[in-house]
mmCIF file with all atom_site columns, C-alpha atoms in Angstrom:
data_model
loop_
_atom_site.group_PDB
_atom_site.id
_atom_site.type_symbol
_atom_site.label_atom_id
_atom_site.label_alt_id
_atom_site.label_comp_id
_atom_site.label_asym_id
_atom_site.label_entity_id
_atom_site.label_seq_id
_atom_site.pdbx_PDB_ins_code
_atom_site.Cartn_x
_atom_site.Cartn_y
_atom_site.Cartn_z
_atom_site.occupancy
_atom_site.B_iso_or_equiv
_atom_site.pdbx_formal_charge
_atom_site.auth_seq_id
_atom_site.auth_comp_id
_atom_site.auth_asym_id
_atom_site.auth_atom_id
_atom_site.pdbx_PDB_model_num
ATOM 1   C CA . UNK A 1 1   ? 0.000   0.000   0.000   1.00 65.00 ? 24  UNK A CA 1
ATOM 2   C CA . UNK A 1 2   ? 3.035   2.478   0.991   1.00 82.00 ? 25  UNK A CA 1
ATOM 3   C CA . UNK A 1 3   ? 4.360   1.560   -2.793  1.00 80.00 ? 26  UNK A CA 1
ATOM 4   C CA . UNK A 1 4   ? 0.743   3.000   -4.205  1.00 81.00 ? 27  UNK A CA 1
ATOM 5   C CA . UNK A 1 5   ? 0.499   5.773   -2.119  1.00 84.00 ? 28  UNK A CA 1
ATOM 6   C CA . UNK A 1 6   ? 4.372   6.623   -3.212  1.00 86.00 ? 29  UNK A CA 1
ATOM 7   C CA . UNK A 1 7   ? 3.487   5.679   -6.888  1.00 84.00 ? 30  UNK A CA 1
ATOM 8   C CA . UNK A 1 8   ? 0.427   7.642   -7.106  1.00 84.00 ? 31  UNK A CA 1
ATOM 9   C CA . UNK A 1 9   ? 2.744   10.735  -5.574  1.00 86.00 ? 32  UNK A CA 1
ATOM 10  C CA . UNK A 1 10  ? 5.821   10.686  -8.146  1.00 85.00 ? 33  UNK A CA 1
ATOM 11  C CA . UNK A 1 11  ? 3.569   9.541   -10.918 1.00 82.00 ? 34  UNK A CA 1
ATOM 12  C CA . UNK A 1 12  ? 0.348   11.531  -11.314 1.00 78.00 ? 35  UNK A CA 1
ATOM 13  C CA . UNK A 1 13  ? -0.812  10.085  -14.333 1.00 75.00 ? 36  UNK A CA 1
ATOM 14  C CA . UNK A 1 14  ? -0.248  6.775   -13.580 1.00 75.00 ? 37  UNK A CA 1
ATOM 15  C CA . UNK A 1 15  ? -3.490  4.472   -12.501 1.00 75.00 ? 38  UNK A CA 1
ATOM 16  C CA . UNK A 1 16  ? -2.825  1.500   -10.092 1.00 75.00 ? 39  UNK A CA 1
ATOM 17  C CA . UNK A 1 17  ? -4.550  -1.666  -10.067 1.00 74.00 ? 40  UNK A CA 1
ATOM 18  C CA . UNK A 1 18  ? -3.809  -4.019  -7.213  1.00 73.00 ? 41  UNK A CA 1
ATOM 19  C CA . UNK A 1 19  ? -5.064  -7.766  -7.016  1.00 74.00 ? 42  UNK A CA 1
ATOM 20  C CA . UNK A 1 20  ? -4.036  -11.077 -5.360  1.00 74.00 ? 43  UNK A CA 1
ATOM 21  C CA . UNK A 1 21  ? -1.934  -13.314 -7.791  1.00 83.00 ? 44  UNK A CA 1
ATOM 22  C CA . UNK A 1 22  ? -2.963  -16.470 -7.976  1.00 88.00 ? 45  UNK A CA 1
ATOM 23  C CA . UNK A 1 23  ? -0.976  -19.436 -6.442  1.00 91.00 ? 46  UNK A CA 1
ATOM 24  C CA . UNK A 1 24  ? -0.252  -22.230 -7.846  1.00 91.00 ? 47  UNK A CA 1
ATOM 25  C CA . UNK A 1 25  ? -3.159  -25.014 -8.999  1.00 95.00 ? 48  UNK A CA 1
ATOM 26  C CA . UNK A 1 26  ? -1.250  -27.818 -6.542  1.00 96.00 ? 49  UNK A CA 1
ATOM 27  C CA . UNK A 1 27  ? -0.842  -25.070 -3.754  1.00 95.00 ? 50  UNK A CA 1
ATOM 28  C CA . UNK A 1 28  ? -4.745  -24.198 -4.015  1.00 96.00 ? 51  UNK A CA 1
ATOM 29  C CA . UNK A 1 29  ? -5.611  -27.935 -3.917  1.00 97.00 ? 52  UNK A CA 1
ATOM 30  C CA . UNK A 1 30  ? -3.133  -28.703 -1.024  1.00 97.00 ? 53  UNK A CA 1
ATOM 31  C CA . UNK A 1 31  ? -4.809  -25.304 0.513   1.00 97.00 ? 54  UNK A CA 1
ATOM 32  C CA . UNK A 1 32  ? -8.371  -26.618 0.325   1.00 96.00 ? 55  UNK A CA 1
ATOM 33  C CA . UNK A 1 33  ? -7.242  -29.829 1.521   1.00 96.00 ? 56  UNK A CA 1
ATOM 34  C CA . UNK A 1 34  ? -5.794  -28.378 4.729   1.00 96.00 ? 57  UNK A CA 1
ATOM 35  C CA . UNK A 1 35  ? -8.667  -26.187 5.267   1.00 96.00 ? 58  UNK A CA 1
ATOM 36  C CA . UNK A 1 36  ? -11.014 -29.483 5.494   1.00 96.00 ? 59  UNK A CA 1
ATOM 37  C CA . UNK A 1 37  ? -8.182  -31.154 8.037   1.00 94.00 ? 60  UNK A CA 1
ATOM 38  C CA . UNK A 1 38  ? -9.017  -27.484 9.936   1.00 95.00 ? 61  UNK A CA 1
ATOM 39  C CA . UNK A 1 39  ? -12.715 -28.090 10.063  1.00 95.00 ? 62  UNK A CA 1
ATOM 40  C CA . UNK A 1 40  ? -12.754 -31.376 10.679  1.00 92.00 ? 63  UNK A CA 1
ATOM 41  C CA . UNK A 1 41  ? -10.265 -31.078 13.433  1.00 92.00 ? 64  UNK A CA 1
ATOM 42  C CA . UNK A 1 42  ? -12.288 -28.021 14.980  1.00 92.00 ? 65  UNK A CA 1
ATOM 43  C CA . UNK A 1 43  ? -15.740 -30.026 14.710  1.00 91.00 ? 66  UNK A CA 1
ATOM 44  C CA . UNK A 1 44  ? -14.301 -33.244 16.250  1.00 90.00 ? 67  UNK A CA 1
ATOM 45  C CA . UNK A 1 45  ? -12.451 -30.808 19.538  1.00 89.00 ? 68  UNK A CA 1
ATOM 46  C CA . UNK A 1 46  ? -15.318 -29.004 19.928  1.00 88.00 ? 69  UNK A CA 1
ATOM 47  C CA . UNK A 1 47  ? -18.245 -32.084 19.415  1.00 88.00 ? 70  UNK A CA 1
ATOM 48  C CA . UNK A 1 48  ? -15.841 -35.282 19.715  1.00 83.00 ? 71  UNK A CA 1
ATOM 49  C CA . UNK A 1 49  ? -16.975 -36.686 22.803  1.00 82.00 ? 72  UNK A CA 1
ATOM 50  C CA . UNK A 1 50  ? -20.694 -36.492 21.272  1.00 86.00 ? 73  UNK A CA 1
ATOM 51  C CA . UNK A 1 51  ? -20.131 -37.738 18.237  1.00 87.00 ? 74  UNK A CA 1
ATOM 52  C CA . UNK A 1 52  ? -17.088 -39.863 17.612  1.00 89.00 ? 75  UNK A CA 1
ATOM 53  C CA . UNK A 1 53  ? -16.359 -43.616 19.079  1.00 91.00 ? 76  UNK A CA 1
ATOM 54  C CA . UNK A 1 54  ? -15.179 -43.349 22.734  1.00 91.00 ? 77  UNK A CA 1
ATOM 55  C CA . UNK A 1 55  ? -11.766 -44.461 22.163  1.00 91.00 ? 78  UNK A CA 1
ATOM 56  C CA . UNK A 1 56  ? -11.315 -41.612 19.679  1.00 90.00 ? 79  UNK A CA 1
ATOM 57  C CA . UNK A 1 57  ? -13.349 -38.906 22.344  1.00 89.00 ? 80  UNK A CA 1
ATOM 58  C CA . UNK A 1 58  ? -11.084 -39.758 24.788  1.00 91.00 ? 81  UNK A CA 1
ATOM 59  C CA . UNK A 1 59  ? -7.872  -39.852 23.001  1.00 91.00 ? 82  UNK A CA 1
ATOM 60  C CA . UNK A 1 60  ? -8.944  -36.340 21.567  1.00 89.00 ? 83  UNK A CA 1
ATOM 61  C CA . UNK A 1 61  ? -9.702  -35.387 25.508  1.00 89.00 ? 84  UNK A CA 1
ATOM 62  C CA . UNK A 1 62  ? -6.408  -36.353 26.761  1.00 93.00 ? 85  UNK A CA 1
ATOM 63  C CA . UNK A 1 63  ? -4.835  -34.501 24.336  1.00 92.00 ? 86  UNK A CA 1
ATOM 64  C CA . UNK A 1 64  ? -6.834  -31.662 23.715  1.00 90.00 ? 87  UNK A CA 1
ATOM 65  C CA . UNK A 1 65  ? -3.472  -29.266 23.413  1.00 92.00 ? 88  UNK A CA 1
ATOM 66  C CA . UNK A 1 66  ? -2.130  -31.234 20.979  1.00 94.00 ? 89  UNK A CA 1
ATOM 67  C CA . UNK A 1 67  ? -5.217  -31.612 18.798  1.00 91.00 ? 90  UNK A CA 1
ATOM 68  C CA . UNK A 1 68  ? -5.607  -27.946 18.719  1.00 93.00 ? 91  UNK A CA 1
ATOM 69  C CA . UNK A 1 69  ? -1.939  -27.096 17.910  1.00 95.00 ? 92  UNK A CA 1
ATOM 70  C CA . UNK A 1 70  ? -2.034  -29.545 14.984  1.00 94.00 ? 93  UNK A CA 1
ATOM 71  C CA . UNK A 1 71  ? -6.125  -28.178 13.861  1.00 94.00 ? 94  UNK A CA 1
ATOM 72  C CA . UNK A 1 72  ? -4.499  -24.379 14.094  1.00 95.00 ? 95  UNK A CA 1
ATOM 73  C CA . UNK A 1 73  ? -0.973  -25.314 12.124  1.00 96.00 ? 96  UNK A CA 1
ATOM 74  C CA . UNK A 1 74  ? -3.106  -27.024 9.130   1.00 96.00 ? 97  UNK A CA 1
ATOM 75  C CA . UNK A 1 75  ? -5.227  -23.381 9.116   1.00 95.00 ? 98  UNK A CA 1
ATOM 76  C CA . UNK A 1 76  ? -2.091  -21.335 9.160   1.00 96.00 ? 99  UNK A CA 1
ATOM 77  C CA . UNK A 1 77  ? -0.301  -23.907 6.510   1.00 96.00 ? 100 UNK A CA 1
ATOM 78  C CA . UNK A 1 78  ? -3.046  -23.529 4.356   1.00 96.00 ? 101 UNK A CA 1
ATOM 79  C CA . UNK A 1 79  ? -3.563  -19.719 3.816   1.00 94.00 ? 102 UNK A CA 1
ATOM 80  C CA . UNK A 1 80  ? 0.302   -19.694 3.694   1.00 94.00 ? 103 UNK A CA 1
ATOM 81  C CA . UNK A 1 81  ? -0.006  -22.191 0.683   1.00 94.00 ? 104 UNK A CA 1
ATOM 82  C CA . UNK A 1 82  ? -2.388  -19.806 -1.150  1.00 92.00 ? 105 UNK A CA 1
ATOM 83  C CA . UNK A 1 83  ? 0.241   -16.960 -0.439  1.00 88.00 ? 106 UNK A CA 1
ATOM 84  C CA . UNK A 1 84  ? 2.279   -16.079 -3.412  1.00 84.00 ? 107 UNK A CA 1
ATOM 85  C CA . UNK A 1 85  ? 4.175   -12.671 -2.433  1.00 82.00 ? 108 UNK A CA 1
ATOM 86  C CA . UNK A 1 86  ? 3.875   -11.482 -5.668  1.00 83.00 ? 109 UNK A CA 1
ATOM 87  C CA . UNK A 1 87  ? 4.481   -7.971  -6.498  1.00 84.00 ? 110 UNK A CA 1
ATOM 88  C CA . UNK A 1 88  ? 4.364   -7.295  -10.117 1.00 85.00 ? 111 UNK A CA 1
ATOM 89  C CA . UNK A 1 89  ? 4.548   -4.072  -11.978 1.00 86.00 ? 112 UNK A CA 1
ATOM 90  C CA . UNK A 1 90  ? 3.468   -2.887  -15.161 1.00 85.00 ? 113 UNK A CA 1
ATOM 91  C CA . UNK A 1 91  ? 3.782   0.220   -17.155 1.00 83.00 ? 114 UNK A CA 1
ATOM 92  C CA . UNK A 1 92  ? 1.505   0.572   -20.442 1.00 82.00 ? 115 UNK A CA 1
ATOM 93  C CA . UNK A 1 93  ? 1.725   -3.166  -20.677 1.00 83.00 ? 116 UNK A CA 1
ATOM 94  C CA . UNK A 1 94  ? 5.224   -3.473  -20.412 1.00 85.00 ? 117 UNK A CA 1
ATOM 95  C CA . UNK A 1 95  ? 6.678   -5.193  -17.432 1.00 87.00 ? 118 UNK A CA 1
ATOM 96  C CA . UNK A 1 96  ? 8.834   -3.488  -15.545 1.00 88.00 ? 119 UNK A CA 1
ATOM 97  C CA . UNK A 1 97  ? 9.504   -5.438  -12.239 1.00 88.00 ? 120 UNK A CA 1
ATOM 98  C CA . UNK A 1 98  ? 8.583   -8.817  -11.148 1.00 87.00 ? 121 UNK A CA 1
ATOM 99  C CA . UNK A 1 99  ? 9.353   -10.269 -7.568  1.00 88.00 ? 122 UNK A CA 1
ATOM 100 C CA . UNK A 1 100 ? 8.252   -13.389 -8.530  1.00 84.00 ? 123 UNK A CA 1
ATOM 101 C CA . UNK A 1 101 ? 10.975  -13.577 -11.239 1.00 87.00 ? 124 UNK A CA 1
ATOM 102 C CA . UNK A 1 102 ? 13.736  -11.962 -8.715  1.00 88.00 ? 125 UNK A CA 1
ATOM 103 C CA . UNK A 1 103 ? 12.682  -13.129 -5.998  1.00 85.00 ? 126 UNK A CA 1
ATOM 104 C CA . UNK A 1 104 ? 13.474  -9.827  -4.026  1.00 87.00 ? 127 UNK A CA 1
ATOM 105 C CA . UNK A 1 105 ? 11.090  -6.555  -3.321  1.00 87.00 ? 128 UNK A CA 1
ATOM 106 C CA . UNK A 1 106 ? 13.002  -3.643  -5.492  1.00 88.00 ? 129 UNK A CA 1
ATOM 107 C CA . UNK A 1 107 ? 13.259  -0.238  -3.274  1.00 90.00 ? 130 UNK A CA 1
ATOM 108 C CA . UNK A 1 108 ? 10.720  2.826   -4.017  1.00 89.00 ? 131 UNK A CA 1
ATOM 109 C CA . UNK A 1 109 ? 13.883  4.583   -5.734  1.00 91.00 ? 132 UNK A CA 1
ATOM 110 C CA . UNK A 1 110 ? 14.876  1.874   -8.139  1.00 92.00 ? 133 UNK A CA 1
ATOM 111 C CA . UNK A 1 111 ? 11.209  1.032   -8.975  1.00 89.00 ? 134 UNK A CA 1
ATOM 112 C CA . UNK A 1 112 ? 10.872  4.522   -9.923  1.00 89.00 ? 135 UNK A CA 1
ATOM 113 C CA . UNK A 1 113 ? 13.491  4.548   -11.475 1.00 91.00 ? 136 UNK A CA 1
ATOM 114 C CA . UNK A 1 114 ? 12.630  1.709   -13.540 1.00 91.00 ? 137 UNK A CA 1
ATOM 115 C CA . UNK A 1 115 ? 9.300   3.015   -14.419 1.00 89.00 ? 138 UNK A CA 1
ATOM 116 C CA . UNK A 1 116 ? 11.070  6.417   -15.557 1.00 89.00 ? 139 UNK A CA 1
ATOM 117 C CA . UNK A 1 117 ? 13.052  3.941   -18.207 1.00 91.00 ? 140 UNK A CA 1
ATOM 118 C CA . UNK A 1 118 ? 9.767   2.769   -19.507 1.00 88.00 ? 141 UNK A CA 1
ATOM 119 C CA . UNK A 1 119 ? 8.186   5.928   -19.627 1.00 86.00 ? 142 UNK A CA 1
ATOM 120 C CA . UNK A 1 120 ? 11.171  7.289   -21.790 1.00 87.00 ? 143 UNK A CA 1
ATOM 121 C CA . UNK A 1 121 ? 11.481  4.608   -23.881 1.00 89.00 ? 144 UNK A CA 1
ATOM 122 C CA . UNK A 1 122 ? 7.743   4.770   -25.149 1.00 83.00 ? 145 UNK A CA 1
ATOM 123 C CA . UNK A 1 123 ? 8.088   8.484   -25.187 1.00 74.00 ? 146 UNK A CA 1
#
């Protein structure tokens, strides 16, 4: 967001689109598939000892801690599959920076910078 703001400042001209990039399609189904293991997980902590064998209620009873740890590391796994840290920019079409392709976040000056090259070079 402090890019855009900056952006919008040095370039006044320029319009700024922002969206999330897409992760990968194994990432998204590895993603959905922890997000279940989340749900299920919650549903058998929270109902277990209703629903589920007695064995299984109690196991889940006596280790409660642990079966919460695990049900809140597959939800944080799984929105950090779907996470791509992208930060791709554009000018007239023409790319002019790509994180995913570095694999670094450029600085305001030498994304400016960058842009300026663009900008002169369709001029």
């Amino acid at each position: 967001m402090e890019y855009a703001h900056r952006l919008r400042h040095a370039f006044h001209d320029v319009q700024i689109e922002g969206e999330n990039f897409p992760p990968s399609p194994l990432n998204a189904a590895l993603s959905g598939l922890l997000q279940m293991v989340f749900m299920v997980g919650l549903m058998a902590n929270l109902l277990g000892t209703y629903v589920l064998p007695t064995p299984i209620a109690e196991w889940i009873t006596q280790n409660r801690g642990m079966c919460i740890l695990l049900v809140l590391a597959s939800n944080f796994m799984a929105g950090q599959l779907l996470a791509t840290g992208a930060f791709e920019v554009s000018y007239n079409g023409v790319p002019v920076f790509s994180k995913i392709n570095t694999g670094y976040l450029v600085g305001f000056p030498e994304l400016k910078r960058m842009i300026d090259q663009v900008r002169d070079a369709q001029a």
